[in-house]
Structure formats: C-alpha cells, structure tokens
Coordinates of C-alpha atoms in Angstrom, one line a residue:
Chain T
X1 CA 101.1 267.4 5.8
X2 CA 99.8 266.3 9.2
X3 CA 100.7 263.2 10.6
X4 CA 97.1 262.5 11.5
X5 CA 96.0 263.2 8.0
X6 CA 99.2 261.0 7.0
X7 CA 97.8 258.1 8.9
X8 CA 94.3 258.2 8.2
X9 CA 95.7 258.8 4.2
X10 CA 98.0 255.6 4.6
X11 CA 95.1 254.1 6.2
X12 CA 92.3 254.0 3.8
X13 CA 95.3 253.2 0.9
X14 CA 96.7 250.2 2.9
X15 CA 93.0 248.7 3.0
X16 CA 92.3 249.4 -0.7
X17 CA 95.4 247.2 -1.2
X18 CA 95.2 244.5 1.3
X19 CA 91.2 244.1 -0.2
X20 CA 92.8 244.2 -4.4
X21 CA 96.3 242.5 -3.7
X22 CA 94.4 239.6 -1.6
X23 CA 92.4 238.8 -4.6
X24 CA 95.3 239.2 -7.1
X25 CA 98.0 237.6 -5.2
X26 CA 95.1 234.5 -5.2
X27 CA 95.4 234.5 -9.1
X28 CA 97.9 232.0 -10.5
X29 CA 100.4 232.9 -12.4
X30 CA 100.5 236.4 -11.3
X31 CA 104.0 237.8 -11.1
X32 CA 105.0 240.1 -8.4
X33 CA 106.8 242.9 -10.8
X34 CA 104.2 242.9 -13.4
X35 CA 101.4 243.5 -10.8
X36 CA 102.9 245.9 -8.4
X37 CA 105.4 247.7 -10.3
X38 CA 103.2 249.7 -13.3
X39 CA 100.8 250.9 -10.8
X40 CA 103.3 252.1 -8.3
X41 CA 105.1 253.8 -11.2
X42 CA 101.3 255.1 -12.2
X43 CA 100.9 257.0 -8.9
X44 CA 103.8 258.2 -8.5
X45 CA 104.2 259.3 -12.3
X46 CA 101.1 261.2 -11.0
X47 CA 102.8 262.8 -8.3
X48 CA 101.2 261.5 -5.5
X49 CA 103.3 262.0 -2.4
X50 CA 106.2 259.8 -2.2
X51 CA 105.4 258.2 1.8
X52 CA 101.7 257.5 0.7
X53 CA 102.7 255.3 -2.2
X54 CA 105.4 253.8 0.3
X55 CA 102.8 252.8 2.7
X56 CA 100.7 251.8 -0.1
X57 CA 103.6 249.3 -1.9
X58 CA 103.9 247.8 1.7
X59 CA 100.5 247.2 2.3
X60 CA 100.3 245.6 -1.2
X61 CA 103.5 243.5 -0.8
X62 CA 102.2 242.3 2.6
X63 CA 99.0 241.4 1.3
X64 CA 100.5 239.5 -1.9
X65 CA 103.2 238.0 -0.3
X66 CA 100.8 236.2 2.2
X67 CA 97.8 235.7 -0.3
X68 CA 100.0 233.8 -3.2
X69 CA 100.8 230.8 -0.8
X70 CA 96.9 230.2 -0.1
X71 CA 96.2 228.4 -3.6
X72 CA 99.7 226.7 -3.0
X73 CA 98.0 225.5 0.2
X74 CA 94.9 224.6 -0.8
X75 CA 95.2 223.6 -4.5
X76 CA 98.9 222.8 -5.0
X77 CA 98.5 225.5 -7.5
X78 CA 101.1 228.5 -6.6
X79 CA 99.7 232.1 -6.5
X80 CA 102.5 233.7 -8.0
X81 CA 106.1 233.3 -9.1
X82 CA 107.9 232.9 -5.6
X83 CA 104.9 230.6 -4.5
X84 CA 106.4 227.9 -7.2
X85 CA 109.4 226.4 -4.5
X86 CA 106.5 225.8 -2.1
X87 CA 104.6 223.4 -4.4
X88 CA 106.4 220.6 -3.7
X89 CA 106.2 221.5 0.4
X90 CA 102.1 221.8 -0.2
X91 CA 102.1 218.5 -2.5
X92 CA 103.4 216.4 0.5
X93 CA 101.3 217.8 3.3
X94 CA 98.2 216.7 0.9
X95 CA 99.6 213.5 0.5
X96 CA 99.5 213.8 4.6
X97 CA 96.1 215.4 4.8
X98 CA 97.8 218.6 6.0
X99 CA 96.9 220.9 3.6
X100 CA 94.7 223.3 5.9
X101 CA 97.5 223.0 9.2
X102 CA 100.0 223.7 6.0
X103 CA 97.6 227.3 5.5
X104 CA 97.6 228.5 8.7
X105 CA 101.4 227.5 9.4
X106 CA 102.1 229.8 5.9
X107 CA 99.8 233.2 6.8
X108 CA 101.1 232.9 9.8
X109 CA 104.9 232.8 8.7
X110 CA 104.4 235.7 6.7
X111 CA 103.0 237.6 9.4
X112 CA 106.4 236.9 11.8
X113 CA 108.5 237.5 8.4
X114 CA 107.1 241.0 8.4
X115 CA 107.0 241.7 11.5
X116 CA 110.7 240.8 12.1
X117 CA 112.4 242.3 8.6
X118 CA 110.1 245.7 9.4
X119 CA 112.0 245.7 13.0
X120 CA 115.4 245.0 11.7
X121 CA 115.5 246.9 8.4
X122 CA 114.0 249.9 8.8
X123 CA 115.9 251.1 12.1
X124 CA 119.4 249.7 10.2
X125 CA 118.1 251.2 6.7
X126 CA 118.9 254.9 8.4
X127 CA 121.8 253.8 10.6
X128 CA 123.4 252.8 7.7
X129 CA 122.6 256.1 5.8
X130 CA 125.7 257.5 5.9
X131 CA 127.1 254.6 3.5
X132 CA 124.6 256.1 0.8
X133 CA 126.7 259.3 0.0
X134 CA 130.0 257.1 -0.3
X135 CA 128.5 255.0 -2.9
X136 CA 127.5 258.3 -5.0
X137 CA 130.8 259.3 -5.4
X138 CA 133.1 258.4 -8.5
X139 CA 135.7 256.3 -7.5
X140 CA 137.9 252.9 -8.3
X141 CA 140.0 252.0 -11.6
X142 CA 136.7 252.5 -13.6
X143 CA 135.7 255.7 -12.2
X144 CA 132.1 254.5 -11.2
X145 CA 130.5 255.9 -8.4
X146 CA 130.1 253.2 -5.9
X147 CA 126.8 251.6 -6.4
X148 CA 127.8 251.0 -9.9
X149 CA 130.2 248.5 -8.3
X150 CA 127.7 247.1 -6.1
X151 CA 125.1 246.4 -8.7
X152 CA 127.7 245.1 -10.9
X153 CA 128.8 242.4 -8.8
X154 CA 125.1 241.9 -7.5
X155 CA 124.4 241.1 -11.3
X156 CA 127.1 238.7 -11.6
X157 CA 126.6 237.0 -8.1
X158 CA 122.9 236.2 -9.7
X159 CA 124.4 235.3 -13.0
X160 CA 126.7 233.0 -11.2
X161 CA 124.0 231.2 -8.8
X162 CA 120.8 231.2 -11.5
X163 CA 120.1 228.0 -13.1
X164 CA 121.9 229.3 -16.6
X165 CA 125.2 230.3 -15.5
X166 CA 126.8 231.4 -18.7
X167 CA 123.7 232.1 -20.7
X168 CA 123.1 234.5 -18.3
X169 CA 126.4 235.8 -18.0
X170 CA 126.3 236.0 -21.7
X171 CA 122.7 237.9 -21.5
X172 CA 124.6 241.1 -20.1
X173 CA 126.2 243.0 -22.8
X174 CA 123.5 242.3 -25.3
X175 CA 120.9 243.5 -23.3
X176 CA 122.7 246.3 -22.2
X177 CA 123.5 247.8 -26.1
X178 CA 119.5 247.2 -26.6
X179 CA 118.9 249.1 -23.5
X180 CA 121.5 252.3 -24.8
X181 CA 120.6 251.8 -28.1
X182 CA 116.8 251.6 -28.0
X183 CA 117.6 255.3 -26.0
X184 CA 119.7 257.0 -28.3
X185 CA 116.9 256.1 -31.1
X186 CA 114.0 257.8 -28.7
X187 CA 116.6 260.7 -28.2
X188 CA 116.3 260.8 -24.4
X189 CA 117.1 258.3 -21.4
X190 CA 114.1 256.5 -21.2
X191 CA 113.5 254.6 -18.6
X192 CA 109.8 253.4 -17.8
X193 CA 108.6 251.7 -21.3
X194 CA 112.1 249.6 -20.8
X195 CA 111.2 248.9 -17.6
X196 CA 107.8 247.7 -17.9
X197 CA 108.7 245.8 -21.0
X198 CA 111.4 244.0 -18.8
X199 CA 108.7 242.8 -16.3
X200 CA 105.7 241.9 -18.7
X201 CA 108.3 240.2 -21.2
X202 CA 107.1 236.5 -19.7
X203 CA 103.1 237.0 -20.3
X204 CA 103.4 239.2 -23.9
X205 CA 106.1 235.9 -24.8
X206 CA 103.5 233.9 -24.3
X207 CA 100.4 235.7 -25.6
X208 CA 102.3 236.3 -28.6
X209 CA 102.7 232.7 -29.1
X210 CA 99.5 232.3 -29.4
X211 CA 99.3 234.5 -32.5
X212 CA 101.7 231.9 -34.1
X213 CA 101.2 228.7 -36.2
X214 CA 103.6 226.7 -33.5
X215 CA 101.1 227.2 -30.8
X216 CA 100.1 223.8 -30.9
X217 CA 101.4 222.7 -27.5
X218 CA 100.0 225.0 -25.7
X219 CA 96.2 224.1 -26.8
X220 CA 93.7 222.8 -24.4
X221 CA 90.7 221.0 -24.6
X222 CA 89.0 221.4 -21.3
X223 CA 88.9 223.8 -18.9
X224 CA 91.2 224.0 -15.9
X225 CA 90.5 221.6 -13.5
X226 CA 91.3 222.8 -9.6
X227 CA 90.8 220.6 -6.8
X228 CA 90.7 222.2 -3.1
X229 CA 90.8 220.6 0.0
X230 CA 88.6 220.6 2.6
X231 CA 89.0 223.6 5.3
X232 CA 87.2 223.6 9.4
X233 CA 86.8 227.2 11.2
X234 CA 90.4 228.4 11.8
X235 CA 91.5 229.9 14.6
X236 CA 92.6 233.3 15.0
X237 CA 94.9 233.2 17.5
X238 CA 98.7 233.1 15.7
X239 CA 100.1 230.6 18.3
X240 CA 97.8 227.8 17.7
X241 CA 99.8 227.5 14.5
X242 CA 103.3 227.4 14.7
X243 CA 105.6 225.2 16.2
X244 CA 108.4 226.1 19.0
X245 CA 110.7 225.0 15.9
X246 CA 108.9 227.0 13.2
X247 CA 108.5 230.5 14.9
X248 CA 112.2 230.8 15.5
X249 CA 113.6 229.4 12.7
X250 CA 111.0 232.0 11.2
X251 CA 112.0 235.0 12.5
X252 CA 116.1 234.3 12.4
X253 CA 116.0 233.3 8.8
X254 CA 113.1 236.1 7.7
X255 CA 116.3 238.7 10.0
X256 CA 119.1 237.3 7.9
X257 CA 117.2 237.1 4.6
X258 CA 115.6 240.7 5.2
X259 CA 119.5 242.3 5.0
X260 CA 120.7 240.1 2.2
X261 CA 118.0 240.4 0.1
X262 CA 119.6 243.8 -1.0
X263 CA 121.6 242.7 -2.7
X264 CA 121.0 239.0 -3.3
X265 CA 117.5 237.7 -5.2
X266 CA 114.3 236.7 -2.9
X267 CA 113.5 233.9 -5.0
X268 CA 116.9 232.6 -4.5
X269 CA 117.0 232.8 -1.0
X270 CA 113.7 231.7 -0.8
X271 CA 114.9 228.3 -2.1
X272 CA 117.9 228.4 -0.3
X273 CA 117.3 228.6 3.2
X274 CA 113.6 226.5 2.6
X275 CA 115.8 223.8 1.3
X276 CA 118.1 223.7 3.7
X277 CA 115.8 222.9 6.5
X278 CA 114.0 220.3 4.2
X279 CA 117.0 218.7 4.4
X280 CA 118.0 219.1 7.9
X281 CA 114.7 217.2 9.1
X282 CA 114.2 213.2 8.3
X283 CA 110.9 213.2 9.0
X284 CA 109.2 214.1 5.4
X285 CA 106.1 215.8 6.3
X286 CA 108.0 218.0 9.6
X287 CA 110.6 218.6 6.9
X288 CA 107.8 219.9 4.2
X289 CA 105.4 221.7 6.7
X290 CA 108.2 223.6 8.4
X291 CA 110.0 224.2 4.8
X292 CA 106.8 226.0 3.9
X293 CA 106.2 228.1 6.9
X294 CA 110.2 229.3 6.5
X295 CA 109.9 230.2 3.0
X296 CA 106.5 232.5 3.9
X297 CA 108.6 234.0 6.4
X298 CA 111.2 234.6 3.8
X299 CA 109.2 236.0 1.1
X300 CA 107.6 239.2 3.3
X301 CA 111.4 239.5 4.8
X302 CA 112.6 239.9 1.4
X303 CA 110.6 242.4 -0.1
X304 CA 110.1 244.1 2.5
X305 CA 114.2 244.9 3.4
X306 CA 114.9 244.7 0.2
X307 CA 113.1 247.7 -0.4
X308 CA 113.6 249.8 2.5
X309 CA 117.3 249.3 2.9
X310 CA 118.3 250.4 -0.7
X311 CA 115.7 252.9 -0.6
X312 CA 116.2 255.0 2.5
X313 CA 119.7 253.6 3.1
X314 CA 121.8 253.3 -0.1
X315 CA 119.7 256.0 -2.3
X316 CA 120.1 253.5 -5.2
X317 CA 118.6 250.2 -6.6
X318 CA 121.1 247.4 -5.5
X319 CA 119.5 244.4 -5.7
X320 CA 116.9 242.6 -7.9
X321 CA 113.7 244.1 -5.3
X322 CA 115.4 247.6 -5.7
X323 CA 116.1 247.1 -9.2
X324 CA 112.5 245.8 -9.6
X325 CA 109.0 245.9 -8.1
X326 CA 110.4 249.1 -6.1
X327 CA 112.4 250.3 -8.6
X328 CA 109.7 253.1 -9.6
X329 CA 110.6 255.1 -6.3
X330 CA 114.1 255.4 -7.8
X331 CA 113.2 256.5 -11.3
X332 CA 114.0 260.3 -11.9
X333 CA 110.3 261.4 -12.4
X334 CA 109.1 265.0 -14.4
X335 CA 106.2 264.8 -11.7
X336 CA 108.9 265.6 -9.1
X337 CA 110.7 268.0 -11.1
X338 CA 113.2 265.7 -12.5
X339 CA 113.8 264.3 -9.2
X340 CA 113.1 260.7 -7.6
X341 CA 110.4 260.0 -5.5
X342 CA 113.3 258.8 -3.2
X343 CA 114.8 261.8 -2.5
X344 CA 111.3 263.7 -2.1
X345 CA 110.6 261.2 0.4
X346 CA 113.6 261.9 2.4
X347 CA 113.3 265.6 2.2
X348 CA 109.5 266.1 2.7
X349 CA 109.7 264.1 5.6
X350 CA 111.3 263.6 8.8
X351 CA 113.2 260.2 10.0
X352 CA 110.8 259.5 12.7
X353 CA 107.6 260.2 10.1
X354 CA 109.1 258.2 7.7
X355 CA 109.3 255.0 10.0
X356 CA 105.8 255.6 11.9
X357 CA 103.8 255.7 8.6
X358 CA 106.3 252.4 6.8
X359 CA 105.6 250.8 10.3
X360 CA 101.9 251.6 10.9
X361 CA 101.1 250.6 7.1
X362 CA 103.0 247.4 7.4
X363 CA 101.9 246.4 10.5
X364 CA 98.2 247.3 9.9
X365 CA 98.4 245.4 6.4
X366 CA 99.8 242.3 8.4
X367 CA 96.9 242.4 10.8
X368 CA 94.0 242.6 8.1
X369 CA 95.9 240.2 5.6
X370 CA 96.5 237.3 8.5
X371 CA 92.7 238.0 9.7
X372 CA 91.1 238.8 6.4
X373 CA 93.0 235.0 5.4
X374 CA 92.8 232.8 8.6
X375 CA 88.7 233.2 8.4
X376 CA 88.4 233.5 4.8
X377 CA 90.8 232.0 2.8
X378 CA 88.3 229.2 1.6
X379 CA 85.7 231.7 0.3
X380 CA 88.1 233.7 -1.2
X381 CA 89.7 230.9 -2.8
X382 CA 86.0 229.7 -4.4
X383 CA 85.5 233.4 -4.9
X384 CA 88.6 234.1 -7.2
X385 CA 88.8 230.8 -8.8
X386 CA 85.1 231.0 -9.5
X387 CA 84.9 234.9 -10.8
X388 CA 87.8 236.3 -11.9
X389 CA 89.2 235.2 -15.6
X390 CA 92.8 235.2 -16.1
X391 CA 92.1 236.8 -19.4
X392 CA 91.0 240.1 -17.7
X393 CA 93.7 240.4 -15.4
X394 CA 96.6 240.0 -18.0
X395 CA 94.9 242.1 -20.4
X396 CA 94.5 244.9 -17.5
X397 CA 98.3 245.1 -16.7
X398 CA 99.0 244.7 -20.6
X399 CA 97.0 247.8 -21.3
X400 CA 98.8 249.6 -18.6
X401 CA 102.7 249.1 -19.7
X402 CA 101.2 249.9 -23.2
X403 CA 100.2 253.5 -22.6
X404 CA 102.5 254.5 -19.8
X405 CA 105.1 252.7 -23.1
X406 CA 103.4 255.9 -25.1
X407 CA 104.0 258.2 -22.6
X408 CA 107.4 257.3 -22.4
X409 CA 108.1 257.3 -25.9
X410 CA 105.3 257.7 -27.9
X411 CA 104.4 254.7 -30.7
X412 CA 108.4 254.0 -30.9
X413 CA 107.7 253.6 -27.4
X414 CA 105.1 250.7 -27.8
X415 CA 107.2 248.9 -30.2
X416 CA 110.3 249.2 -28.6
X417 CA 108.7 247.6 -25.7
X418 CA 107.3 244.3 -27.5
X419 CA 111.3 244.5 -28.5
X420 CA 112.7 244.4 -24.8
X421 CA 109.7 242.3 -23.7
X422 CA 110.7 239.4 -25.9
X423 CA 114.0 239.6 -26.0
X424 CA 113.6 239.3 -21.6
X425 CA 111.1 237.0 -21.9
X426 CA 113.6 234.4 -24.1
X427 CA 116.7 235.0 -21.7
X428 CA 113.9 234.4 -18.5
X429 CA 112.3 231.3 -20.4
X430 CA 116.0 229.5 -20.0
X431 CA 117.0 229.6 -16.8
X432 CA 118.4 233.6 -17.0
X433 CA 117.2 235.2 -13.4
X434 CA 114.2 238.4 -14.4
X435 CA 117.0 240.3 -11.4
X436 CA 119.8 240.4 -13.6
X437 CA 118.3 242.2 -16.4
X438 CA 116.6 245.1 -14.3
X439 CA 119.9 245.3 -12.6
X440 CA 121.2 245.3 -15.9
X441 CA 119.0 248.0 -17.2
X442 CA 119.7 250.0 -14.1
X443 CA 123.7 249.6 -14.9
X444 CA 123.4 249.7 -18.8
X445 CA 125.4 253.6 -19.3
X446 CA 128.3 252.4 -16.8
X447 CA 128.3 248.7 -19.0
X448 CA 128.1 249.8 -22.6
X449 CA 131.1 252.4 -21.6
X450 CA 133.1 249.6 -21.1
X451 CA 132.7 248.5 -25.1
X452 CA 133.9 251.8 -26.8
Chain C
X1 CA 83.9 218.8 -17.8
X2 CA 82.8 222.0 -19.3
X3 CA 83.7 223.1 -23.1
X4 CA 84.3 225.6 -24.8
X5 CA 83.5 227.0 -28.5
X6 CA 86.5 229.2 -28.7
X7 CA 90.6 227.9 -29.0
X8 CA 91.4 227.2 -25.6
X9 CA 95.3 227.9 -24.5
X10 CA 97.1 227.4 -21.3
X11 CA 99.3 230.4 -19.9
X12 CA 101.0 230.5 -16.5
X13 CA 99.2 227.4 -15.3
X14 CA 95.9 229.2 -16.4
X15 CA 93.7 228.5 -19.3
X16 CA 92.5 231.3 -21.3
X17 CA 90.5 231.9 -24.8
X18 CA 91.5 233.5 -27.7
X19 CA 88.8 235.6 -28.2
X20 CA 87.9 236.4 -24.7
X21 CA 91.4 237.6 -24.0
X22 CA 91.2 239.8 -27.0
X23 CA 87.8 241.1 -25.8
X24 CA 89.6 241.8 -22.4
X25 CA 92.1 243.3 -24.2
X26 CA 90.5 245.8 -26.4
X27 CA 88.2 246.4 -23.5
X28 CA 90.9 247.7 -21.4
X29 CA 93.4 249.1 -24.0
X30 CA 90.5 251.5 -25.3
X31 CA 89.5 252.6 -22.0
X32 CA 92.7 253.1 -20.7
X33 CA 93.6 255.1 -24.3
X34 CA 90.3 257.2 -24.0
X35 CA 91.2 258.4 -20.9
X36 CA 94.3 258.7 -21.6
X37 CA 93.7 261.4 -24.7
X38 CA 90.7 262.7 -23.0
X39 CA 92.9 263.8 -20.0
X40 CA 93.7 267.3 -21.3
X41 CA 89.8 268.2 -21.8
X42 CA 89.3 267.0 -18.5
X43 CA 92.2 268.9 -17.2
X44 CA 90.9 272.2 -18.8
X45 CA 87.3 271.9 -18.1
X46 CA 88.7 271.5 -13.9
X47 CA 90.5 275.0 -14.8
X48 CA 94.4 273.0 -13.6
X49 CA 96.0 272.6 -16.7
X50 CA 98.9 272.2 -14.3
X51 CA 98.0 268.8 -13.4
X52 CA 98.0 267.1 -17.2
X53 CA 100.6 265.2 -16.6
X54 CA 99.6 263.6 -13.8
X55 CA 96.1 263.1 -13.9
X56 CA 96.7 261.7 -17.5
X57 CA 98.7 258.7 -16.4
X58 CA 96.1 258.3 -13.4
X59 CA 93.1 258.4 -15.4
X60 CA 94.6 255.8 -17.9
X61 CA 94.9 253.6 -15.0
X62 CA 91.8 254.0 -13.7
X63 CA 90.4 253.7 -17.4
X64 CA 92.5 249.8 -17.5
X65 CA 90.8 249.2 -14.0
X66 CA 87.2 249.8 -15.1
X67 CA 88.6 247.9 -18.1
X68 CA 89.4 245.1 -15.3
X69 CA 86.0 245.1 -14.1
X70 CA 83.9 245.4 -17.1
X71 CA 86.0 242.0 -18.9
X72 CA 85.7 240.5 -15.0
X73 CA 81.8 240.8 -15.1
X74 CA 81.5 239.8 -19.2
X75 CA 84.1 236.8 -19.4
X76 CA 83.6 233.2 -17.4
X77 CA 86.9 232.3 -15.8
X78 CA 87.8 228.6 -17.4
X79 CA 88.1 226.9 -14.5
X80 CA 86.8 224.2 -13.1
X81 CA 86.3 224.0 -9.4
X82 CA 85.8 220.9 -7.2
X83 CA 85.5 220.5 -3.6
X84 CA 86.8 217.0 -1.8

C-alpha cells in the first residue's frame, strides 16, 4: 500500500476515533480494556491491516487518555478507571476555585506525555529489537522461552505491589487451571472469549447483581446528581498552562514511566510517581494541581510505550498494557492465517513506515484531542452528561464480548465467559490488580505445567 | 430532583434502570446477532464468500453500534446536571 493512501487511511481513522473516544472517555465508569480492547480485536479479527488498526488504537488511546480527566476536572467525577487517583487532586483545586486552571493544566499534560513517550519509545522499541528473538528461545531450569520468565515475574511484581498481596498471589493458579481447563473443554486454545470475559468481568459482576435478591445496596432513589463548575474561553496556546515546574517534571516522569510501563502496571505508576510529588510540595493546592498534571502525563506515557515497546520490540505481551487493551495485536488470528497481527505488521511494512504512520496518528490525535478539549470541554461535558445513558453504552460493549464469545466458542463460548467474567470480577472487586490475570491468561500453558 | 418509575441502581458511579438497560441490551445483542447470522447471505449476495469471516465479526460490530445509537436516542441518561 502507498504511504500516501497509508496516511490519508490512518487519517480519516484517527478522526473517527478522537470524535468516538472523546465522548466515551467523558463517560464515567468506562474502563479502558473493556472499551478499546473488543473493538480492536473486532477489526483486526476482520483482517484489517495491522498498521491501520495501530494508528487507529493510538489515536483512541490519545483521545481517551486526555478526555477521562475532563469530568475529573470539572465534576470530581473520574472518566474512567485511571482517572480515579486524580479525584482527590480535582477535589482540592475546587475547594481552591481551580477547577478550570486544573483542566487545562491536565489536557495539556497529556499532550507533553505523548509527545515525549512517542519520541522515546518508539525509536528504542526497534533498537531494542534484537532482545525480541532471545526471549523466544527455550531456555533456563524450566525450559521457558524467555518472555515466559518475564511475564512471570511481571505477574508477581504486580501481585506483590497491588493492594491484596496474597489474595492475589493466591489468584494465580486457580485462575490459571480455569483458563486450561475451560480450553481443553472447547477442544482448542481459545483465546478471545477468555479474554473479553477477563476485561468485562467488573460491569457483568455488577449487572448480574442486580438480577439478585441482595441488590439492595445498590438501589437509588434519585437520579445522579452532577455538579460542574463554571468554565471562561480557554486559551489555545499550551504554554499559558503549565508551570516551569510542571512541564519538566511532565515530560521526565511521562520518559521514565513510558519504558517501565512494559512491564510494570500504568495505574500503579500512575499513583506512584503522582504521589510522590504531592508529597514533595507543602503547599496543598501546588502539591494537588501539579500531582494532576503529572499523572495526565503519565497516563498517555503508559499506554502509549507500553504498547509499542512489547509490540515492535519484545514480539510478546509483557506487561499488563501488552497483556491487555493491546493484547489483540498479539493474538494468533485465522484472519492472518494463523498468524498475529504483530508479526504482519513487521513484515508488511518497513521500519521507517511503521514509525511515520505510529507517529503521524499519534501526533495528529494529540493535536485534535488538546484542541477539540481546550475549546470544548464544557459543551462536551453538558453534551455527554445530558445525552448519552450509561445503560446504552454498557449494553453495547456487553453485546460485543457476547458474540465475538460465540465466535470463539460457540454457546459454550458464552457461558464460559459469564464463568471467567465473574470469577475476574471477584478477585478485581478485592484489591487483586485486572494486570495480573491477563498476564496470567497470557502465561496459563507455561503455569499449569508446573502442577502435573 | 427528577424520578423515575422503574428500579433505579447505581453502577460505576452511574445510575441506570433496570428495564432501560435491558432494552439497551436486547436492542444491541439482537442487532449485533442479526448481523452476525445474516453475514454469510450478505457475503454471498457480494459474490466473496472469501471474506465470511471477516465481514461477519465486522458487521456484528457495526450491528452493537447502531445498537449504541438507537438505545442512545430512546433512553434518557439519569443524570442530573447543574451548573454553579
């Protein structure tokens, strides 16, 4: 394919996704692996071509990134599941009468955390290429190849720093045997009804709850009640937003967290490193404001290296991104002749294709999320809020994991997936990290070996 | 505030309705379904029996998306929305 037809292809796709993810990543409650990861799997199940979808999945985790800190912003409500450490930030900059400096310091941070992790991780994702065929190769006292290692220990470095140490160090055998077992009943190594199951398990959980007698507590009486603050005309211009402070702190921690976010979790390091300069400031509301803007920074680093590294690097899913939301470009596909969209990817397309297209759709998502949010973040606040019922969005992504479920594995597909999806959805409710099971799932042959 | 006549719950910081949920639901499973099983008629009638496969998991989404839009249009989001 021509690269102009590439760009004007990755084009149009990026701004169908900046326009949908915008709106979704507005929507509370939305999680970042149920809303990404069934429709990337849906294209590329399709067999759309592998670099498209890439510069698609960037433009929507751009888009979503920066879009789930607005309602955090403006109505202390968080947009999505990585939005939830910035509350807190977003409650004391209202207290301040900050709230609409505190949105324009966050879209802006997101913008400098992409910027920075798609300048540092994509040129060191193929310098580091080479490591990719030494971790394919058996080797070590457990004959593993290599990567089997890595994820191992990534799965027990999460275990190990998640709020429910041993429950989830407990969660990894068990969930393993499901995984092996639930595929020697279908009779093949499924893959994507697991999956999926994995990553819905928290919303069926609770819609299921609602089918039972004990779903008392979670009745309401009134409607949800969402106050937003007041917003001026902002201005476009990124500099008028940031602070000396902010935009290097920014950029170093959004470089750092890029790397280790393949193998370490982005909602942990989200916390982490937003945390730690909380702390370092005594001034509450510098503390809070700047806190914010880092952990923006941090989330677009994140997803964005810990995607690309694995993926063009490493050839394999090490870490919970890899594992999840991107994990459908390392599934082995039928659409690609039994191969993954990964290795399609690398031999469709040249090194210097692959990085203008990642970089063009990144960058060109950045540009239209920041300006798309710095004028309209208010209207599209009222807009979402106002038109677009939870109900239909759940129910969307619900009917999607159910029939790509059947054409996994037919009706033993469906079932088997309310199976995993609870069973996840009861480790995730206490404390056990949604990483550690899709790394689990991703290690569970190598795991289960280890038992007989 | 408003009301409602249905059961109202609260999920993910979001309050929903029982029945509108299931409406959503339906609405977008049987879409996304039709499509789904209609796929190899399509298929045929474009003379690429080749592409089944793929156009039946993209016409299923695309079926849960019109799904999307339909519920959007037909159920009120329960929220309330003030301005200070």
């Amino acid at each position: 394919m021509e690269l102009a037809s590439l760009l004007i292809q990755a084009t149009l796709l990026t701004m169908f996704s900046v326009f949908l993810y915008v709106i979704i990543g507005m929507i509370p409650g939305t999680d970042e692996t149920a809303t990404i990861a069934p429709i990337t799997l849906a294209f590329l199940t399709a067999g759309f071509d592998p670099l498209l979808i890439l510069a698609w999945f960037m433009g929507t985790i751009v888009a979503f990134k920066a879009a789930d800190a607005v309602p955090t912003a403006l109505a202390a409500i968080p947009g999505g599941v990585m939005a939830v450490p910035q509350v807190p930030d977003a409650l004391v900059a209202r207290k301040y009468g900050y709230s609409e400096i505190l949105l324009r310091k966050g879209i802006t941070a997101s913008v400098i955390g992409t910027v920075v992790a798609i300048a540092i991780t994509l040129p060191l994702s193929f310098y580091l290429a080479p490591l990719g065929e030494l971790l394919k190769n058996s080797a070590g006292p457990l004959n593993w190849p290599g990567w089997v290692y890595l994820i191992v220990a990534g799965t027990l470095l999460l275990a190990i720093m998640s709020k429910a140490k041993i429950l989830a160090l407990l969660s990894i055998f068990p969930f393993a045997m499901l995984v092996q077992g639930l595929r020697g009943l279908y009779g093949h190594s499924a893959f994507i009804s697991i999956f999926l199951a994995i990553t819905i398990g928290p919303i069926l959980y609770e819609l299921l709850t609602l089918i039972s007698p004990n779903n008392h507590h979670l009745r309401r009486s009134d409607y949800a009640r969402i106050k937003l603050v007041k917003t001026r005309k902002i201005s476009l211009n990124p500099l008028h937003h940031l602070t000396k402070a902010e935009v290097t702190l920014s950029s170093i921690l959004a470089g750092i967290s890029g790397i280790l976010a393949t193998f370490m979790s982005p909602v942990g390091l989200t916390v982490l490193f937003g945390d730690l300069i909380k702390e370092s400031q005594k001034d509450e509301l510098k503390g809070s404001l700047m806190a914010y803007a880092v952990r923006d920074a941090i989330k677009n680093a994140t997803y964005i290296g810990g995607t690309l590294i694995p993926l063009i690097a490493l050839g394999v899913p090490t870490g919970p991104m890899s594992a999840g939301p991107a994990h459908p470009f390392f599934a082995e596909l039928a659409s690609f002749g039994g191969l993954t969209p990964r290795d399609v990817l690398l031999q469709r397309y040249s090194t210097s294709t692959i990085m203008l297209v990642t970089i063009y759709a990144t960058l060109f998502a950045a540009l239209l999320a920041y300006t798309i949010l710095i004028k309209y973040s208010k209207q599209l606040t009222l807009f979402v809020f106002r038109k677009v019922p939870a109900e239909a969005l759940y129910a969307t992504f619900l009917a999607i994991v159910l029939v790509l479920a059947y054409n996994d594995a037919g009706v033993a597909g469906i079932f088997g997936s309310i199976l995993v999806g609870l069973i996840s959805a009861t480790f995730v409710r206490n404390g056990v990290s949604i990483g550690i099971l899709f790394m689990v799932l991703v290690a569970a042959p190598y795991l289960v070996g280890l038992l007989f | 505030m408003e009301k409602s006549e249905q059961n109202l719950y609260e999920i993910f910081g979001e309050v929903i309705a029982e029945q509108d949920f299931l409406k959503a639901f339906l609405i977008t499973s049987a879409l996304a379904f039709l499509l789904y099983f209609s796929a190899p008629q399509i298929v045929r009638m474009m003379g690429r029996e080749d592409l089944l496969n793929a156009l039946r998991v993209t016409l299923s989404a695309l079926g849960a998306f019109l799904g999307f839009i339909v519920s959007t249009v037909i159920i009120e989001p329960k929220r309330v929305v003030e301005e200070e």
